[in-house]
């Protein structure tokens, strides 16, 4: 079971003898594994973010899922399992590429979740902290360096 909204998301898997108990346990596990979801733009930064910020990959078992940014209006080009997760994560447009045994739905969902989690793992220039530059030593001590050098006579040391 998954519980993902546009800002944060979590994925939980639980087995039980009863369906209701399994769903309850999966919801609890999903709330414990919450991750931030980062969205970005494909071209110009116009309007709200609609796709993944960059190409990201996630892997679970043999399944490898790659999420690629897509232009507005493309929609979610994906298999049903990742499409549901990407839709709940708030992505409107996204290309996907999957390799491995994607019929194993648990690994397919976990690989997609890992790819969504990787959106914040990639440091892009818009996340850089502002750099404060200081003067170089040449610039800072320019007045001292501009003075002519006068050689001091050596003092004799007597023992």
PDB file of C-alpha atoms in Angstrom, residues 1-5 8-14 21-37 85 88 110 113:
ATOM      1  CA  UNK A   1       0.000   0.000   0.000  1.00  0.00           C
ATOM      2  CA  UNK A   2       1.252   3.503  -0.693  1.00  0.00           C
ATOM      3  CA  UNK A   3       0.365   6.912   0.633  1.00  0.00           C
ATOM      4  CA  UNK A   4       1.939   9.701  -1.395  1.00  0.00           C
ATOM      5  CA  UNK A   5       0.876  13.328  -1.815  1.00  0.00           C
ATOM      6  CA  UNK A   8       5.950  14.047   0.740  1.00  0.00           C
ATOM      7  CA  UNK A   9       5.416  10.358   0.125  1.00  0.00           C
ATOM      8  CA  UNK A  10       5.772   7.012   1.812  1.00  0.00           C
ATOM      9  CA  UNK A  11       5.607   3.381   0.753  1.00  0.00           C
ATOM     10  CA  UNK A  12       4.571   0.551   3.040  1.00  0.00           C
ATOM     11  CA  UNK A  13       4.267  -3.207   2.469  1.00  0.00           C
ATOM     12  CA  UNK A  14       2.649  -5.546   4.995  1.00  0.00           C
ATOM     13  CA  UNK A  21      -4.859  -5.717   9.287  1.00  0.00           C
ATOM     14  CA  UNK A  22      -2.476  -5.771   6.302  1.00  0.00           C
ATOM     15  CA  UNK A  23      -3.816  -2.415   5.043  1.00  0.00           C
ATOM     16  CA  UNK A  24      -3.535  -0.855   8.521  1.00  0.00           C
ATOM     17  CA  UNK A  25       0.041  -2.119   8.893  1.00  0.00           C
ATOM     18  CA  UNK A  26       0.986  -0.901   5.398  1.00  0.00           C
ATOM     19  CA  UNK A  27      -0.377   2.585   6.166  1.00  0.00           C
ATOM     20  CA  UNK A  28       1.677   2.713   9.381  1.00  0.00           C
ATOM     21  CA  UNK A  29       4.822   1.620   7.490  1.00  0.00           C
ATOM     22  CA  UNK A  30       4.128   4.182   4.737  1.00  0.00           C
ATOM     23  CA  UNK A  31       3.905   6.947   7.345  1.00  0.00           C
ATOM     24  CA  UNK A  32       7.233   5.801   8.833  1.00  0.00           C
ATOM     25  CA  UNK A  33       9.045   5.846   5.463  1.00  0.00           C
ATOM     26  CA  UNK A  34       8.119   9.372   4.359  1.00  0.00           C
ATOM     27  CA  UNK A  35      10.422  11.089   1.839  1.00  0.00           C
ATOM     28  CA  UNK A  36      10.299  14.561   0.233  1.00  0.00           C
ATOM     29  CA  UNK A  37       9.168  14.658  -3.411  1.00  0.00           C
ATOM     30  CA  UNK A  85       2.922   6.195  -7.836  1.00  0.00           C
ATOM     31  CA  UNK A  88       0.143  10.317  -6.364  1.00  0.00           C
ATOM     32  CA  UNK A 110       9.944  -0.027  -4.697  1.00  0.00           C
ATOM     33  CA  UNK A 113       9.776   4.874  -5.054  1.00  0.00           C
TER      34      UNK A 113
END
